[in-house]
C-alpha cells in the first residue's frame, strides 16, 4: 500500500471514529434526556394522584359530616349554592383524573381506568345524596351508607394506594435507570475514546516507518500528548498529509472534551435541582410546624389529611380582656392591634414554657389547651400555673403606668373533647365538645383578674392550689356547674422557699407525676431572700 493510500485509509478510519464518537455522545445525550423525562412524568403523576386523593378525602369528609345529622330530622334540603359547589368539586376531581389518565403509561392505564370508573360511581352517589338530603331521607341515607362510604373506601384505600405504589416504583425505576445510564454511558464514551486513540496510534506508528524524520516528529508529539493532561493537542508545523491527520485528531479531542463538559454540566444542573427540591420540602415542613402541632403536621405531610382524634383528658384555657370594647372606641386600629400583639406574644411564650398548645385567638380572646396532641398527666397543674403568670403579667403592665390598662378573665375546665384539622384552605387545628363550651362559660362568668375553675379541674389541682368555692354557674344548656377561684399556691408548698421551684412544691410534683415541672411562675423569683 502506497503512502498516499495509507494516509487516505488512515483519514477514512479517523473520520469513521469521529462519527462513531459523535453518534455515541449524541445517543448518550438522548438517552439521558429520555430518562429524565420519564422521571419528571412519574413525579407529575405522583403529585397529581396525591392531589386527587386529598380532594376525594375532603369531599367524602364533607358528605360524612352532613351524614352525621339525623336525616329524618333535617329541616330542609341543602341550599342550591352548596349543591353547586359540590358539583364543581366533583367535576374538578374528574378533570384531574382525566389528566392523570393522559399521563399514565400502559402499566398504569388499567388502574387509572378503574379509578375513573369507581369515581364516576362515587360522584353519582354524592350527587344523589346532596339532591336527596332533606327531601328524600331514605334515598339520601341509602346513597350515604350503600354507595358513598364503600366507594370512597375502595378508592382511598385500594385503588389509589395501588396507583401510589406503581408511581413510587416508576420513580424508583427512573432513578435507577438514570444512575445506570450515567454509569455505562460514561464508561462507553471512555472506552470508545480509548479504542479510537489506540487505532489512531497504531495507524500512526505504521506510517512512521515510512516517513522517517517527519514521522519521528509526530511520534514525539504524540508521546508528549500521552504524558500531558486531557487538553493537550498535537502540534506539527507541516502542511502535508500529516498535518491534515493532526488537525483531524485535534478536532476529535476537542469534540470529546466539549461533550464531557456538557455531561458534567448536566450532572451539576440535576444536582442543583435536587437540592432545590429538598430545600423547598424543608421550608414546607417548617411552615407546617409553625401553624400545627408537630405530630399533627407530620401526619398531614405524610397522609395529606389529619384524622380527628378523641382526647378523654384535656385542660382548656379561655382568656378574655375586660374593657376591651371600650378601648376599641378610643384607640386607633394600629395601636389596638399592636397592643394585642404584645399581650398575645407574651401569652405564647408562657404557654410554650408550660407545654400548652395554643389553638387560636378570636378578637381579644386567647385559647390554649394542655394534654394534646400528646398526652400527659400534669396538664391541669401546668395550666393553672400558666394562668397565674398571665394574670400577674397583665396586672404588672397595668401598674407600670400604662394609659390603656385592662383586666383579664380566665376560665379553665378539664374534660374530654375531639381535636382535628378543618378546612382545605387556610386550615386550622381546632377542638370541639361540651368541655370547650364549659371552659368558655367559666371564662365569661369569671371576675376580673381571677382564675375560675370547673369542679373537674379543681379536683385535679386542689393538692397544689388554694381555691374558693363559688355559687353554681348556669350554662347555656341550663346545666348548673360548681366553680372555684384560685387564691394561690397552698402555703405549705411555698413557705420558706429558697429556690425556684420551691423544694416542697417540687417534691410533691415529682411524687404525683414522676417528672419535674416544665416551668414555675417567674414572679416568685422576686421573693427569693
Short mmCIF file of C-alpha atoms in Angstrom, two decimals:
data_model
loop_
_atom_site.label_atom_id
_atom_site.label_comp_id
_atom_site.label_asym_id
_atom_site.label_seq_id
_atom_site.Cartn_x
_atom_site.Cartn_y
_atom_site.Cartn_z
CA UNK A 1 0.00 0.00 0.00
CA UNK A 2 1.42 3.35 -1.02
CA UNK A 3 1.87 6.20 1.44
CA UNK A 4 -0.89 8.14 -0.27
CA UNK A 5 -3.27 5.22 0.06
CA UNK A 6 -2.16 4.54 3.59
CA UNK A 7 -2.75 8.15 4.51
CA UNK A 8 -6.11 8.08 2.73
CA UNK A 9 -7.03 4.94 4.60
CA UNK A 10 -5.94 6.50 7.88
CA UNK A 11 -8.01 9.58 7.14
CA UNK A 12 -11.10 7.49 6.39
CA UNK A 13 -10.68 5.46 9.54
CA UNK A 14 -10.29 8.62 11.61
CA UNK A 15 -13.48 10.08 10.14
CA UNK A 16 -15.34 6.90 10.98
CA UNK A 17 -14.11 7.04 14.55
CA UNK A 18 -15.07 10.69 14.82
CA UNK A 19 -18.56 9.94 13.53
CA UNK A 20 -18.82 6.99 15.91
CA UNK A 21 -17.82 9.16 18.88
CA UNK A 22 -20.17 11.93 17.84
CA UNK A 23 -23.02 9.46 17.31
CA UNK A 24 -22.39 7.73 20.62
CA UNK A 25 -22.28 11.02 22.53
CA UNK A 26 -25.44 12.22 20.78
CA UNK A 27 -27.14 8.95 21.65
CA UNK A 28 -25.95 9.23 25.24
CA UNK A 29 -27.48 12.72 25.48
CA UNK A 30 -30.77 11.47 24.04
CA UNK A 31 -30.80 8.53 26.45
CA UNK A 32 -30.25 10.75 29.47
CA UNK A 33 -32.89 13.23 28.30
CA UNK A 34 -35.37 10.38 27.84
CA UNK A 35 -34.62 9.01 31.31
CA UNK A 36 -35.00 12.44 32.93
CA UNK A 37 -38.28 12.98 31.07
CA UNK A 38 -39.58 9.64 32.42
CA UNK A 39 -38.61 10.72 35.94
CA UNK A 40 -40.41 14.07 35.53
CA UNK A 41 -43.56 12.35 34.23
CA UNK A 42 -43.55 9.86 37.13
CA UNK A 43 -43.13 12.73 39.62
CA UNK A 44 -46.00 14.65 37.99
CA UNK A 45 -48.25 11.59 38.18
CA UNK A 46 -47.38 11.11 41.83
CA UNK A 47 -48.22 14.75 42.68
CA UNK A 48 -51.49 14.56 40.73
CA UNK A 49 -52.50 11.30 42.45
CA UNK A 50 -51.83 12.88 45.85
CA UNK A 51 -53.99 15.88 44.89
CA UNK A 52 -56.83 13.59 43.75
CA UNK A 53 -56.61 11.58 46.98
CA UNK A 54 -56.74 14.77 49.08
CA UNK A 55 -59.70 16.16 47.13
CA UNK A 56 -61.72 12.92 47.34
CA UNK A 57 -60.96 12.59 51.05
CA UNK A 58 -62.06 16.19 51.72
CA UNK A 59 -65.25 15.76 49.68
CA UNK A 60 -66.10 12.50 51.44
CA UNK A 61 -65.47 14.09 54.84
CA UNK A 62 -67.94 16.85 53.90
CA UNK A 63 -70.55 14.21 52.98
CA UNK A 64 -69.79 12.29 56.20
CA UNK A 65 -70.23 15.42 58.33
CA UNK A 66 -73.61 16.05 56.68
CA UNK A 67 -74.46 12.40 57.23
CA UNK A 68 -73.91 12.81 60.99
CA UNK A 69 -77.03 14.96 61.02
CA UNK A 70 -80.11 12.82 61.59
CA UNK A 71 -81.58 12.72 58.09
CA UNK A 72 -85.08 12.07 59.39
CA UNK A 73 -84.95 15.37 61.34
CA UNK A 74 -83.45 17.52 58.59
CA UNK A 75 -85.50 20.68 58.27
CA UNK A 76 -84.99 21.34 54.58
CA UNK A 77 -82.90 20.47 51.57
CA UNK A 78 -79.40 21.83 51.11
CA UNK A 79 -79.01 25.27 49.52
CA UNK A 80 -78.58 25.25 45.76
CA UNK A 81 -75.26 27.04 46.16
CA UNK A 82 -73.87 24.23 48.32
CA UNK A 83 -75.04 21.60 45.84
CA UNK A 84 -73.45 23.59 43.01
CA UNK A 85 -70.16 23.84 44.93
CA UNK A 86 -70.23 20.07 45.48
CA UNK A 87 -70.79 19.55 41.75
CA UNK A 88 -67.88 21.86 40.91
CA UNK A 89 -65.60 19.95 43.31
CA UNK A 90 -66.70 16.69 41.75
CA UNK A 91 -66.07 18.00 38.23
CA UNK A 92 -62.64 19.28 39.22
CA UNK A 93 -61.66 15.86 40.59
CA UNK A 94 -62.93 14.20 37.40
CA UNK A 95 -60.82 16.58 35.32
CA UNK A 96 -57.74 15.73 37.40
CA UNK A 97 -58.38 12.01 36.87
CA UNK A 98 -58.67 12.66 33.11
CA UNK A 99 -55.29 14.43 33.15
CA UNK A 100 -53.81 11.53 35.13
CA UNK A 101 -55.15 9.13 32.51
CA UNK A 102 -53.37 11.07 29.75
CA UNK A 103 -50.11 10.97 31.70
CA UNK A 104 -50.39 7.26 32.54
CA UNK A 105 -48.27 4.62 30.88
CA UNK A 106 -49.50 1.23 29.71
CA UNK A 107 -48.79 -0.42 33.06
CA UNK A 108 -50.91 2.11 34.97
CA UNK A 109 -53.74 2.68 32.49
CA UNK A 110 -55.89 -0.17 33.79
CA UNK A 111 -55.60 1.13 37.36
CA UNK A 112 -56.46 4.68 36.28
CA UNK A 113 -59.44 3.34 34.31
CA UNK A 114 -60.61 1.56 37.47
CA UNK A 115 -60.17 4.80 39.43
CA UNK A 116 -62.13 6.75 36.82
CA UNK A 117 -64.99 4.22 36.81
CA UNK A 118 -65.19 3.99 40.61
CA UNK A 119 -65.03 7.76 40.96
CA UNK A 120 -67.80 8.17 38.37
CA UNK A 121 -70.00 5.95 40.56
CA UNK A 122 -68.90 7.84 43.70
CA UNK A 123 -69.66 11.23 42.12
CA UNK A 124 -73.11 9.99 41.12
CA UNK A 125 -73.71 8.83 44.73
CA UNK A 126 -72.56 12.21 46.06
CA UNK A 127 -74.93 13.98 43.67
CA UNK A 128 -77.82 11.73 44.72
CA UNK A 129 -77.04 12.33 48.40
CA UNK A 130 -76.95 16.14 48.04
CA UNK A 131 -80.11 16.24 45.92
CA UNK A 132 -82.00 13.92 48.32
CA UNK A 133 -80.78 15.49 51.56
CA UNK A 134 -83.75 16.93 53.44
CA UNK A 135 -86.15 15.80 50.68
CA UNK A 136 -85.99 12.01 50.42
CA UNK A 137 -84.45 10.82 53.70
CA UNK A 138 -84.41 7.13 52.79
CA UNK A 139 -82.78 7.74 49.43
CA UNK A 140 -80.16 10.06 50.97
CA UNK A 141 -79.38 7.53 53.71
CA UNK A 142 -79.09 4.73 51.16
CA UNK A 143 -76.75 6.81 49.00
CA UNK A 144 -74.58 7.55 52.03
CA UNK A 145 -74.36 4.08 53.56
CA UNK A 146 -74.61 1.81 50.50
CA UNK A 147 -72.63 3.77 47.94
CA UNK A 148 -70.52 6.74 49.03
CA UNK A 149 -68.83 5.08 52.02
CA UNK A 150 -67.90 1.77 50.27
CA UNK A 151 -66.88 3.54 47.06
CA UNK A 152 -64.77 6.15 48.84
CA UNK A 153 -63.11 3.48 50.99
CA UNK A 154 -62.34 1.42 47.89
CA UNK A 155 -60.90 4.42 46.08
CA UNK A 156 -58.89 5.81 49.02
CA UNK A 157 -57.64 2.53 50.48
CA UNK A 158 -57.50 0.16 47.50
CA UNK A 159 -57.29 1.87 44.11
CA UNK A 160 -55.24 4.98 44.96
CA UNK A 161 -52.70 3.06 47.14
CA UNK A 162 -52.13 0.74 44.16
CA UNK A 163 -51.56 3.79 41.95
CA UNK A 164 -49.20 5.29 44.52
CA UNK A 165 -47.22 2.07 44.72
CA UNK A 166 -46.96 1.96 40.93
CA UNK A 167 -45.86 5.60 40.83
CA UNK A 168 -43.27 5.04 43.56
CA UNK A 169 -41.98 2.06 41.59
CA UNK A 170 -41.86 4.16 38.40
CA UNK A 171 -39.89 6.90 40.19
CA UNK A 172 -37.55 4.32 41.72
CA UNK A 173 -37.03 2.67 38.32
CA UNK A 174 -36.46 6.07 36.70
CA UNK A 175 -33.82 6.97 39.31
CA UNK A 176 -32.24 3.56 38.91
CA UNK A 177 -32.30 3.90 35.12
CA UNK A 178 -30.72 7.36 35.34
CA UNK A 179 -27.94 6.05 37.58
CA UNK A 180 -27.34 3.08 35.29
CA UNK A 181 -27.36 5.34 32.22
CA UNK A 182 -24.75 7.59 33.81
CA UNK A 183 -22.62 4.60 34.74
CA UNK A 184 -22.47 2.76 31.45
CA UNK A 185 -22.67 5.81 29.14
CA UNK A 186 -19.65 7.33 30.84
CA UNK A 187 -17.72 4.12 30.53
CA UNK A 188 -18.88 3.61 26.94
CA UNK A 189 -17.67 7.08 25.99
CA UNK A 190 -14.33 6.44 27.71
CA UNK A 191 -13.98 3.03 26.05
CA UNK A 192 -14.80 4.37 22.60
CA UNK A 193 -12.35 7.21 23.10
CA UNK A 194 -9.68 4.80 24.26
CA UNK A 195 -10.26 2.46 21.32
CA UNK A 196 -10.25 5.38 18.90
CA UNK A 197 -6.99 6.64 20.31
CA UNK A 198 -5.43 3.20 20.09
CA UNK A 199 -6.48 2.80 16.44
CA UNK A 200 -5.06 6.19 15.51
CA UNK A 201 -1.83 5.39 17.35
CA UNK A 202 -1.47 2.07 15.54
CA UNK A 203 -2.00 3.67 12.13
CA UNK A 204 0.37 6.48 13.00
CA UNK A 205 3.07 4.12 14.20
CA UNK A 206 2.81 2.06 10.99
CA UNK A 207 3.10 5.22 8.93
CA UNK A 208 6.09 6.35 10.96
CA UNK A 209 8.29 3.66 9.43
CA UNK A 210 7.87 5.23 6.01
CA UNK A 211 8.03 8.91 6.93
CA UNK A 212 11.43 8.95 8.63
CA UNK A 213 12.09 12.32 10.24
CA UNK A 214 8.55 13.61 9.73
CA UNK A 215 7.03 10.63 11.44
CA UNK A 216 9.62 10.87 14.20
CA UNK A 217 8.44 14.41 14.95
CA UNK A 218 4.82 13.19 15.00
CA UNK A 219 5.78 10.39 17.35
CA UNK A 220 7.42 12.82 19.74
CA UNK A 221 4.28 14.99 19.72
CA UNK A 222 2.05 12.05 20.48
CA UNK A 223 4.36 10.91 23.32
CA UNK A 224 4.04 14.39 24.77
CA UNK A 225 0.26 14.18 24.44
CA UNK A 226 0.18 10.88 26.34
CA UNK A 227 2.14 12.38 29.24
CA UNK A 228 0.06 15.59 29.43
CA UNK A 229 -3.47 16.44 30.60
CA UNK A 230 -6.65 16.00 28.55
CA UNK A 231 -6.35 19.47 27.00
CA UNK A 232 -3.05 18.76 25.31
CA UNK A 233 -3.05 18.96 21.49
CA UNK A 234 -0.54 17.71 18.91
CA UNK A 235 1.49 20.49 17.31
CA UNK A 236 3.13 19.58 13.98
CA UNK A 237 4.03 22.57 11.75
CA UNK A 238 3.52 20.89 8.40
CA UNK A 239 1.06 21.41 5.54
CA UNK A 240 1.16 17.98 4.03
CA UNK A 241 -0.97 14.93 4.64
CA UNK A 242 0.43 14.51 8.16
CA UNK A 243 -0.78 17.98 9.02
CA UNK A 244 -4.28 17.04 7.91
CA UNK A 245 -4.21 13.98 10.13
CA UNK A 246 -3.02 16.11 13.05
CA UNK A 247 -5.89 18.56 12.55
CA UNK A 248 -8.48 15.80 12.48
CA UNK A 249 -7.04 14.28 15.62
CA UNK A 250 -7.12 17.59 17.46
CA UNK A 251 -10.68 18.23 16.34
CA UNK A 252 -11.71 14.83 17.65
CA UNK A 253 -10.12 15.58 21.03
CA UNK A 254 -11.87 18.98 21.19
CA UNK A 255 -15.22 17.37 20.45
CA UNK A 256 -14.77 14.75 23.13
CA UNK A 257 -13.65 17.36 25.65
CA UNK A 258 -16.69 19.55 24.86
CA UNK A 259 -19.02 16.57 25.23
CA UNK A 260 -17.54 15.69 28.61
CA UNK A 261 -18.03 19.29 29.74
CA UNK A 262 -21.67 19.16 28.67
CA UNK A 263 -22.23 15.92 30.56
CA UNK A 264 -20.62 17.39 33.66
CA UNK A 265 -22.84 20.48 33.38
CA UNK A 266 -25.93 18.28 33.04
CA UNK A 267 -24.99 16.38 36.21
CA UNK A 268 -24.39 19.64 38.05
CA UNK A 269 -27.78 21.02 36.95
CA UNK A 270 -29.55 17.87 38.11
CA UNK A 271 -27.82 18.03 41.50
CA UNK A 272 -28.84 21.68 41.90
CA UNK A 273 -32.46 20.85 41.09
CA UNK A 274 -32.49 18.05 43.64
CA UNK A 275 -31.00 20.38 46.26
CA UNK A 276 -33.67 22.99 45.49
CA UNK A 277 -36.45 20.40 45.84
CA UNK A 278 -35.05 19.32 49.21
CA UNK A 279 -34.83 22.96 50.34
CA UNK A 280 -38.46 23.58 49.39
CA UNK A 281 -39.52 20.42 51.22
CA UNK A 282 -37.71 21.57 54.37
CA UNK A 283 -39.34 25.02 54.10
CA UNK A 284 -42.79 23.42 53.76
CA UNK A 285 -42.16 21.24 56.85
CA UNK A 286 -41.03 24.28 58.86
CA UNK A 287 -44.14 26.20 57.81
CA UNK A 288 -46.42 23.31 58.85
CA UNK A 289 -44.69 23.02 62.24
CA UNK A 290 -45.31 26.76 62.82
CA UNK A 291 -49.09 26.50 62.32
CA UNK A 292 -49.78 22.95 63.55
CA UNK A 293 -48.54 20.76 66.40
CA UNK A 294 -45.52 18.72 65.35
CA UNK A 295 -47.26 15.33 65.39
CA UNK A 296 -50.29 16.74 63.54
CA UNK A 297 -48.05 18.44 60.95
CA UNK A 298 -46.15 15.18 60.36
CA UNK A 299 -49.42 13.26 59.88
CA UNK A 300 -50.67 15.90 57.42
CA UNK A 301 -47.40 15.83 55.49
CA UNK A 302 -47.37 12.02 55.22
CA UNK A 303 -51.07 11.29 54.67
CA UNK A 304 -52.27 14.54 53.14
CA UNK A 305 -55.01 14.76 55.80
CA UNK A 306 -55.44 14.61 59.59
CA UNK A 307 -57.80 12.14 61.22
CA UNK A 308 -59.90 13.63 64.07
CA UNK A 309 -58.91 12.20 67.45
CA UNK A 310 -60.80 11.82 70.71
CA UNK A 311 -58.95 13.02 73.81
CA UNK A 312 -60.52 11.94 77.09
CA UNK A 313 -58.47 14.23 79.34
CA UNK A 314 -57.62 17.78 78.21
CA UNK A 315 -57.46 21.08 80.09
CA UNK A 316 -58.86 24.06 78.14
CA UNK A 317 -57.97 27.68 78.97
CA UNK A 318 -60.03 30.65 77.77
CA UNK A 319 -58.95 34.25 78.41
CA UNK A 320 -60.75 37.48 77.66
CA UNK A 321 -59.85 41.13 78.35
CA UNK A 322 -62.25 43.21 80.46
CA UNK A 323 -62.98 46.62 78.96
CA UNK A 324 -61.59 45.78 75.56
CA UNK A 325 -64.72 47.02 73.76
CA UNK A 326 -64.34 50.48 75.25
CA UNK A 327 -60.69 50.58 74.17
CA UNK A 328 -61.69 49.91 70.56
CA UNK A 329 -63.55 53.21 70.58
CA UNK A 330 -60.58 55.16 71.98
CA UNK A 331 -57.57 53.62 70.26
CA UNK A 332 -56.57 53.70 66.62
CA UNK A 333 -56.75 50.34 64.88
CA UNK A 334 -52.96 50.18 64.51
CA UNK A 335 -52.39 50.82 68.25
CA UNK A 336 -55.08 48.31 69.21
CA UNK A 337 -53.57 45.55 67.08
CA UNK A 338 -50.07 46.35 68.35
CA UNK A 339 -51.25 46.13 71.96
CA UNK A 340 -52.97 42.76 71.37
CA UNK A 341 -49.86 41.52 69.59
CA UNK A 342 -47.70 42.41 72.59
CA UNK A 343 -50.04 40.68 75.05
CA UNK A 344 -50.56 37.55 72.94
CA UNK A 345 -46.84 37.25 72.18
CA UNK A 346 -46.16 37.07 75.91
CA UNK A 347 -49.04 34.58 76.27
CA UNK A 348 -47.39 32.46 73.57
CA UNK A 349 -44.11 32.43 75.49
CA UNK A 350 -45.84 31.47 78.74
CA UNK A 351 -47.95 28.65 77.26
CA UNK A 352 -44.92 27.28 75.39
CA UNK A 353 -42.91 27.09 78.64
CA UNK A 354 -45.67 25.05 80.27
CA UNK A 355 -46.10 22.68 77.34
CA UNK A 356 -49.55 24.02 76.40
CA UNK A 357 -50.77 24.07 72.81
CA UNK A 358 -52.01 27.41 71.50
CA UNK A 359 -55.16 26.86 69.44
CA UNK A 360 -56.39 30.25 68.25
CA UNK A 361 -57.28 33.85 69.08
CA UNK A 362 -60.69 35.38 68.42
CA UNK A 363 -60.68 39.12 68.84
CA UNK A 364 -59.32 39.73 72.34
CA UNK A 365 -59.88 36.10 73.40
CA UNK A 366 -56.98 33.65 73.67
CA UNK A 367 -57.49 29.89 73.70
CA UNK A 368 -54.99 27.16 74.53
CA UNK A 369 -55.06 23.62 75.92
CA UNK A 370 -52.89 21.15 77.78
CA UNK A 371 -52.74 17.40 77.26
CA UNK A 372 -52.94 17.37 73.44
CA UNK A 373 -51.96 16.27 70.93
CA UNK A 374 -49.56 14.35 73.18
CA UNK A 375 -50.98 13.03 76.44
CA UNK A 376 -49.54 13.95 79.83
CA UNK A 377 -50.86 13.76 83.38
CA UNK A 378 -49.77 17.13 84.76
CA UNK A 379 -51.61 19.45 82.36
CA UNK A 380 -54.21 20.78 84.92
CA UNK A 381 -51.41 21.92 87.28
CA UNK A 382 -49.39 23.36 84.39
CA UNK A 383 -52.44 25.19 83.04
CA UNK A 384 -53.18 26.89 86.37
CA UNK A 385 -49.54 28.00 86.77
CA UNK A 386 -49.60 29.42 83.24
CA UNK A 387 -52.84 31.26 84.03
CA UNK A 388 -51.26 32.71 87.21
CA UNK A 389 -48.34 34.05 85.15
CA UNK A 390 -50.72 35.56 82.57
CA UNK A 391 -52.73 37.40 85.25
CA UNK A 392 -49.57 38.60 87.00
CA UNK A 393 -48.18 39.88 83.70
CA UNK A 394 -51.41 41.79 82.93
CA UNK A 395 -51.53 43.32 86.42
CA UNK A 396 -47.85 44.27 86.22
CA UNK A 397 -48.32 46.04 82.86
CA UNK A 398 -51.27 47.98 84.27
CA UNK A 399 -49.25 49.04 87.34
CA UNK A 400 -46.43 50.30 85.13
CA UNK A 401 -48.43 53.42 84.29
CA UNK A 402 -49.98 52.32 81.01
CA UNK A 403 -52.85 54.60 79.99
CA UNK A 404 -54.72 51.71 78.38
CA UNK A 405 -54.98 49.36 81.34
CA UNK A 406 -57.12 46.26 81.12
CA UNK A 407 -58.03 43.37 83.37
CA UNK A 408 -58.34 39.78 82.22
CA UNK A 409 -60.74 36.93 82.93
CA UNK A 410 -59.61 33.29 82.76
CA UNK A 411 -61.71 30.15 82.73
CA UNK A 412 -60.24 26.63 82.96
CA UNK A 413 -62.02 23.32 82.52
CA UNK A 414 -60.77 19.73 82.21
CA UNK A 415 -62.65 17.12 80.22
CA UNK A 416 -62.95 15.12 77.01
CA UNK A 417 -63.06 16.62 73.52
CA UNK A 418 -62.41 15.94 69.84
CA UNK A 419 -59.43 17.57 68.08
CA UNK A 420 -58.73 17.76 64.39
CA UNK A 421 -57.89 19.91 61.40
CA UNK A 422 -60.66 21.57 59.41
CA UNK A 423 -60.69 23.34 56.08
CA UNK A 424 -58.92 22.92 52.79
CA UNK A 425 -57.51 26.44 52.53
CA UNK A 426 -56.13 28.36 55.49
CA UNK A 427 -56.73 25.21 57.56
CA UNK A 428 -56.61 25.29 61.36
CA UNK A 429 -56.18 22.80 64.18
CA UNK A 430 -59.23 23.12 66.44
CA UNK A 431 -61.15 21.36 69.23
CA UNK A 432 -64.85 20.60 69.72
CA UNK A 433 -67.00 19.27 72.52
CA UNK A 434 -69.03 20.22 75.55
CA UNK A 435 -65.80 20.71 77.51
CA UNK A 436 -64.92 23.64 75.22
CA UNK A 437 -68.31 25.26 75.88
CA UNK A 438 -67.87 24.81 79.64
CA UNK A 439 -64.45 26.47 79.58
CA UNK A 440 -65.85 29.40 77.59
CA UNK A 441 -68.74 29.75 80.06
CA UNK A 442 -66.33 29.71 83.02
CA UNK A 443 -64.30 32.50 81.40
CA UNK A 444 -67.37 34.69 80.80
CA UNK A 445 -68.54 34.24 84.41
CA UNK A 446 -65.12 34.94 85.93
CA UNK A 447 -64.28 38.10 87.84
CA UNK A 448 -61.53 40.42 86.50
CA UNK A 449 -58.00 39.17 87.15
CA UNK A 450 -59.29 35.90 88.57
CA UNK A 451 -58.92 32.26 87.54
CA UNK A 452 -62.21 30.38 87.55
CA UNK A 453 -62.05 26.58 87.63
CA UNK A 454 -64.63 23.91 86.98
CA UNK A 455 -65.18 21.23 89.59
CA UNK A 456 -63.38 18.71 87.34
CA UNK A 457 -60.26 20.88 87.24
CA UNK A 458 -60.50 21.68 90.96
CA UNK A 459 -60.33 18.01 91.90
CA UNK A 460 -57.11 17.69 89.89
CA UNK A 461 -55.32 20.76 91.32
CA UNK A 462 -56.65 21.05 94.92
CA UNK A 463 -53.47 19.44 96.33
CA UNK A 464 -51.38 22.27 94.86
CA UNK A 465 -53.55 25.42 94.99
CA UNK A 466 -55.85 27.09 97.48
CA UNK A 467 -59.30 27.52 95.91
CA UNK A 468 -62.56 29.09 96.99
CA UNK A 469 -65.89 27.55 96.11
CA UNK A 470 -68.44 29.86 94.48
CA UNK A 471 -72.12 29.56 93.71
CA UNK A 472 -73.11 27.42 90.78
CA UNK A 473 -72.93 28.84 87.25
CA UNK A 474 -75.70 28.16 84.77
CA UNK A 475 -74.56 27.04 81.29
CA UNK A 476 -76.33 27.72 78.01
CA UNK A 477 -77.89 24.26 78.26
CA UNK A 478 -79.29 25.17 81.73
CA UNK A 479 -76.79 22.89 83.45
CA UNK A 480 -75.51 24.09 86.81
CA UNK A 481 -71.76 23.98 87.35
CA UNK A 482 -69.91 24.30 90.66
CA UNK A 483 -66.99 26.69 90.14
CA UNK A 484 -63.92 27.66 92.14
CA UNK A 485 -61.49 30.56 92.09
CA UNK A 486 -57.73 30.15 92.60
CA UNK A 487 -56.27 32.12 95.53
CA UNK A 488 -52.70 30.91 95.10
CA UNK A 489 -50.41 28.03 95.98
CA UNK A 490 -51.03 26.05 99.15
CA UNK A 491 -48.86 27.89 101.70
CA UNK A 492 -47.06 24.76 102.85
CA UNK A 493 -45.69 24.31 99.32
CA UNK A 494 -44.19 27.81 99.02
CA UNK A 495 -43.45 28.99 102.59
CA UNK A 496 -39.78 29.47 103.48
CA UNK A 497 -38.61 28.62 99.99
CA UNK A 498 -35.07 29.37 98.90
CA UNK A 499 -35.16 28.18 95.32
CA UNK A 500 -37.39 28.18 92.23
CA UNK A 501 -39.41 26.00 92.21
CA UNK A 502 -39.77 25.64 95.99
CA UNK A 503 -38.48 22.35 97.34
CA UNK A 504 -41.83 21.33 98.86
CA UNK A 505 -43.69 22.04 95.61
CA UNK A 506 -41.06 20.21 93.57
CA UNK A 507 -41.21 17.18 95.84
CA UNK A 508 -45.00 16.89 95.55
CA UNK A 509 -44.97 17.47 91.79
CA UNK A 510 -42.41 14.71 91.28
CA UNK A 511 -44.36 12.39 93.56
CA UNK A 512 -47.58 12.91 91.58
CA UNK A 513 -46.20 12.95 88.02
CA UNK A 514 -42.71 11.33 88.18
CA UNK A 515 -41.13 14.29 86.41
CA UNK A 516 -40.01 17.87 87.01
CA UNK A 517 -42.41 20.74 86.28
CA UNK A 518 -41.86 22.32 82.87
CA UNK A 519 -41.71 25.78 84.48
CA UNK A 520 -42.75 27.78 87.54
CA UNK A 521 -44.28 31.28 87.84
CA UNK A 522 -41.39 33.65 87.22
CA UNK A 523 -42.64 36.36 89.58
CA UNK A 524 -41.81 34.11 92.58
CA UNK A 525 -38.11 34.69 91.88
CA UNK A 526 -38.53 38.24 93.21
CA UNK A 527 -39.49 36.82 96.59
CA UNK A 528 -36.24 34.90 96.99
CA UNK A 529 -34.22 36.03 100.04
#
